[in-house]
Short mmCIF file of C-alpha atoms in Angstrom, two decimals:
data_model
loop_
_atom_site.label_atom_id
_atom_site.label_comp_id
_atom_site.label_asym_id
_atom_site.label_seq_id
_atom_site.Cartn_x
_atom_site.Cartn_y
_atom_site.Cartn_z
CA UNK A 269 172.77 65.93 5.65
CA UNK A 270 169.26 64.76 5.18
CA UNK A 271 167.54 67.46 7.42
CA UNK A 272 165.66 64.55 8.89
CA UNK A 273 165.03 63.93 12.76
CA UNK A 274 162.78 60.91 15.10
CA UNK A 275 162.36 62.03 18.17
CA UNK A 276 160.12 60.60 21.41
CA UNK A 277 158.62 62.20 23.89
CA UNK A 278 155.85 62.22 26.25
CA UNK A 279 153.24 65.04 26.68
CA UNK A 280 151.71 65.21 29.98
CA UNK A 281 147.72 66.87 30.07
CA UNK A 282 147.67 67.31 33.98
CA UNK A 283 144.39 66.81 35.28
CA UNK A 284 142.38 69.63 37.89
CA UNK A 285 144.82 71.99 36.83
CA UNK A 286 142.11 74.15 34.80
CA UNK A 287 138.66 75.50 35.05
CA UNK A 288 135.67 72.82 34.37
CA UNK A 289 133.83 75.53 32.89
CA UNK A 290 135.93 75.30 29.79
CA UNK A 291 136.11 71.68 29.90
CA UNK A 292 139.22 70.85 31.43
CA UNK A 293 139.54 67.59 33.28
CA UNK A 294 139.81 66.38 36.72
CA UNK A 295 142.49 63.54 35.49
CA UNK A 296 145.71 63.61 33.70
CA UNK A 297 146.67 62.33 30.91
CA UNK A 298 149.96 60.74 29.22
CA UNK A 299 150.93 60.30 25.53
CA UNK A 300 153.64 58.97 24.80
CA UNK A 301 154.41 60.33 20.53
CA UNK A 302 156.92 59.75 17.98
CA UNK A 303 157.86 63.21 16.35
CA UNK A 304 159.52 62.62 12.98
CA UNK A 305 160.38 66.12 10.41
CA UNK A 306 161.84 66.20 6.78
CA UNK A 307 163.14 69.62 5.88
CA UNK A 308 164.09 69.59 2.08
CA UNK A 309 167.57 71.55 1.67
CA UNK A 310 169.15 68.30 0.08
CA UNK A 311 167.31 68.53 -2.78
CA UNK A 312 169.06 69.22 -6.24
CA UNK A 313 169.76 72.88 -7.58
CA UNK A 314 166.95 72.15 -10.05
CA UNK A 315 164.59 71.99 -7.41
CA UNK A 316 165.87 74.74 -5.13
CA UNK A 317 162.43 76.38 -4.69
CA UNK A 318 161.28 73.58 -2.61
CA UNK A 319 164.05 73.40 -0.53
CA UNK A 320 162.57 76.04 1.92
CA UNK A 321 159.64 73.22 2.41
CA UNK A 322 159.26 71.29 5.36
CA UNK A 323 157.07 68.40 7.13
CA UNK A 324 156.71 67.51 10.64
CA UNK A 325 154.66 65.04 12.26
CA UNK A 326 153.86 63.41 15.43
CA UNK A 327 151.96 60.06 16.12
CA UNK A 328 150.85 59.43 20.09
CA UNK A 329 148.13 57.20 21.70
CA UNK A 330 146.97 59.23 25.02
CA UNK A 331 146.61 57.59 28.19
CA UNK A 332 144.14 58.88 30.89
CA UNK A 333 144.88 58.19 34.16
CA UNK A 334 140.88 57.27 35.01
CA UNK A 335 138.46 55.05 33.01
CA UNK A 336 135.46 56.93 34.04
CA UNK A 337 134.19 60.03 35.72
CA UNK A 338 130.60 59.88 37.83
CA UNK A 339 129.29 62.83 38.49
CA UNK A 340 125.68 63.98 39.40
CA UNK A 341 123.12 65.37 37.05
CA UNK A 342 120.64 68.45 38.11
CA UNK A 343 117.86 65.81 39.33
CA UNK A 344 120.52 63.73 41.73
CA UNK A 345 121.42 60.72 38.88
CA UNK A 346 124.49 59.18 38.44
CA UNK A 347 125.83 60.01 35.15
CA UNK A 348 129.37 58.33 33.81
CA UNK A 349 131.51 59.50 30.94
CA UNK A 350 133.82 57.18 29.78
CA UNK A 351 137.09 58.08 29.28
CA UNK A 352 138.92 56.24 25.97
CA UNK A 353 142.39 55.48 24.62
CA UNK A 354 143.01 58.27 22.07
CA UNK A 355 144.84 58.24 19.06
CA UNK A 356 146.57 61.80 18.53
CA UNK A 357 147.98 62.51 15.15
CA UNK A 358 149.45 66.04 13.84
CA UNK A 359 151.05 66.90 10.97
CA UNK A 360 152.26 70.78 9.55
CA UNK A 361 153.60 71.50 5.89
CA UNK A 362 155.66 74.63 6.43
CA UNK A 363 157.35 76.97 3.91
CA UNK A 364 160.81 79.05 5.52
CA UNK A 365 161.20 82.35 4.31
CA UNK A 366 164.62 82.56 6.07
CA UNK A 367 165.65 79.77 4.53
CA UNK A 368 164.48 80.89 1.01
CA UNK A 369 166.64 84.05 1.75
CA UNK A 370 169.73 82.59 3.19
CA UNK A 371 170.22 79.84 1.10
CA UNK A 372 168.52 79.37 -2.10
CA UNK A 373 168.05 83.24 -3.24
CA UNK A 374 167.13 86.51 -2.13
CA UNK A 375 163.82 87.43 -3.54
CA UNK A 376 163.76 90.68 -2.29
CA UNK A 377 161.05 90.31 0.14
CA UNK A 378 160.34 93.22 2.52
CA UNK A 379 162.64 93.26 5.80
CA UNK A 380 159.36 92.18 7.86
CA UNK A 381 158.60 89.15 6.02
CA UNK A 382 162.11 87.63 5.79
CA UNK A 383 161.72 86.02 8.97
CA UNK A 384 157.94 84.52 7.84
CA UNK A 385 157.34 80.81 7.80
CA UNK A 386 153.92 80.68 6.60
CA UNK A 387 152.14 77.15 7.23
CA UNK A 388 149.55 74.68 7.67
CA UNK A 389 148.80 72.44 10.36
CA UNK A 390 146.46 69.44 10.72
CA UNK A 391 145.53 68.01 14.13
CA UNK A 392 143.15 64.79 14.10
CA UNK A 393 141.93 62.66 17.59
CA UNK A 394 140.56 59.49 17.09
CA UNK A 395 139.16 57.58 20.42
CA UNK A 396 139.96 53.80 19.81
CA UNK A 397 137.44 52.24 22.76
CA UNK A 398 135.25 53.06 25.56
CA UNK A 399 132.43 54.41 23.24
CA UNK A 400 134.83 57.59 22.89
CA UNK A 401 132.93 58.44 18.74
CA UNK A 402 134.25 59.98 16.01
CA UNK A 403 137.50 61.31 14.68
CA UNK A 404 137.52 65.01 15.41
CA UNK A 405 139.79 67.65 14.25
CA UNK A 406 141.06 70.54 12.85
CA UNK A 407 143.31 72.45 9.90
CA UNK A 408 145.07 75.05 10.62
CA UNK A 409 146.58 77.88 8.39
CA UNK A 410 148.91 80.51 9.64
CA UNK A 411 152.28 81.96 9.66
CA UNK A 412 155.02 82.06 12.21
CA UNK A 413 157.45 85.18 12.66
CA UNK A 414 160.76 84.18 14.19
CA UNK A 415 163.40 86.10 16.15
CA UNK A 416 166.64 85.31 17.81
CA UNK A 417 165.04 85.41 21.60
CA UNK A 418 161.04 85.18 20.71
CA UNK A 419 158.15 83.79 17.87
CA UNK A 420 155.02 85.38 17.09
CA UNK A 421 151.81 83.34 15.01
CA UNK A 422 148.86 83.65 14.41
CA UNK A 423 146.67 80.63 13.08
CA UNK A 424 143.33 80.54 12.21
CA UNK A 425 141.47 77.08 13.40
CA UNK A 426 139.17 75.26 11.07
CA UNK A 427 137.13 72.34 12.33
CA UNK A 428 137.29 69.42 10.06
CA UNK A 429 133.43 68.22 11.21
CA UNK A 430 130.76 69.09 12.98
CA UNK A 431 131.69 67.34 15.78
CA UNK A 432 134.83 69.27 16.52
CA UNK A 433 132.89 72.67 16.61
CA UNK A 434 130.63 74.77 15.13
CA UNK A 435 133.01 78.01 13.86
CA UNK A 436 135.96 79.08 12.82
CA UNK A 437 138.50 79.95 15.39
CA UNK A 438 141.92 81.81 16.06
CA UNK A 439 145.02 80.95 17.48
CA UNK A 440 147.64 83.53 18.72
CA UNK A 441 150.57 82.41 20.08
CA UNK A 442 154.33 84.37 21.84
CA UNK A 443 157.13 81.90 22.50
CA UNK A 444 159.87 83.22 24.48
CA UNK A 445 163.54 81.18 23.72
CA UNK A 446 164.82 81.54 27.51
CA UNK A 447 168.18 79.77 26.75
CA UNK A 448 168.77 82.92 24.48
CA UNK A 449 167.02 85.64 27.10
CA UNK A 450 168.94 84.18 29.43
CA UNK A 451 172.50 82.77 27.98
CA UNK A 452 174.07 82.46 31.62
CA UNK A 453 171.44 80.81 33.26
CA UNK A 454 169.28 78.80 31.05
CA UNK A 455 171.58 78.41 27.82
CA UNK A 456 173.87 76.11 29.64
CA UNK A 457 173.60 71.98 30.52
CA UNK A 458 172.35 71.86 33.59
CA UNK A 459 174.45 68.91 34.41
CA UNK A 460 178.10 68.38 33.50
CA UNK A 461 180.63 70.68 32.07
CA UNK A 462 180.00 73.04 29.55
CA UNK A 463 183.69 72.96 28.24
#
């Protein structure tokens, strides 16, 4: 009745499974999060505006699987990166559309916006030891277009300092929901009955 959920998880980075070249790494790495989201539907009438709002969150420290990498610089040294604890913290304030239209009023928006959710997200990593520097980050504006079997966004990606990154990027992203491609295969418990 609260539109409130804590959830764990763990999120898995798994090492050597991408090119160095774009700086993917040769170990894995586990984070275990808490995920926590507040959607605001039981607020009063007089507020029904903000109803459509919501916040999620998630709070992990990641794990790598090696202290240290040694490699070999261009003249034959020994070189060592150290590999630290991380502190991973995101956030998004997002605004439903859907749920502005099919519960609080119908504005009238235009057919292809009614399924909008236009948002920001906030992603921040802070090493905590190893020499691992400074907190790095990024904000993230965007909006989300939602279907019954797929979702569509488009994001652009700010850096937060200069040690994140030097521009402005973009993020494009297609989600497929199998369990409702697939309702016979996927969009059953895989264990059990589904009585």
């Amino acid at each position: 009745p609260h539109e409130t959920i804590v959830s764990v998880g763990v999120d898995w980075d798994i090492g050597g499974s991408g090119t160095t070249r774009v700086g993917a790494e040769r170990f894995s790495t586990l984070t275990p999060a808490v995920f926590v989201g507040k959607g605001f539907g039981d607020l009063p009438e007089s507020m029904k505006f903000w109803r459509p709002f919501a916040i999620t969150g998630s709070l992990g420290v990641g794990f790598p699987t090696s202290s240290s990498t040694t490699t070999l610089d261009d003249d034959g040294n020994a070189v060592t990166e150290r590999h630290p604890h991380v502190l991973q913290v995101g956030f998004a304030l997002e605004y439903s559309l859907p749920y502005l239209n099919g519960f609080v009023k119908d504005v009238g928006l235009p057919s292809w916006l009614r399924g909008a959710v236009p948002l920001v997200e906030v992603v921040l990593s802070k090493p905590l030891d190893r020499g691992g520097g400074p907190t790095t980050g990024t904000v993230n504006p965007g909006i989300l277009f939602a279907g019954r079997t797929m979702q569509f966004g488009i994001e652009a990606v700010v850096p937060i300092n200069k040690r994140t990154g030097g521009g402005t990027g973009v993020l494009v992203q297609l989600h497929f929901f199998l369990d409702d491609l697939l309702p016979n295969s996927l969009g059953r418990p895989l264990i059990g009955s589904s009585k």
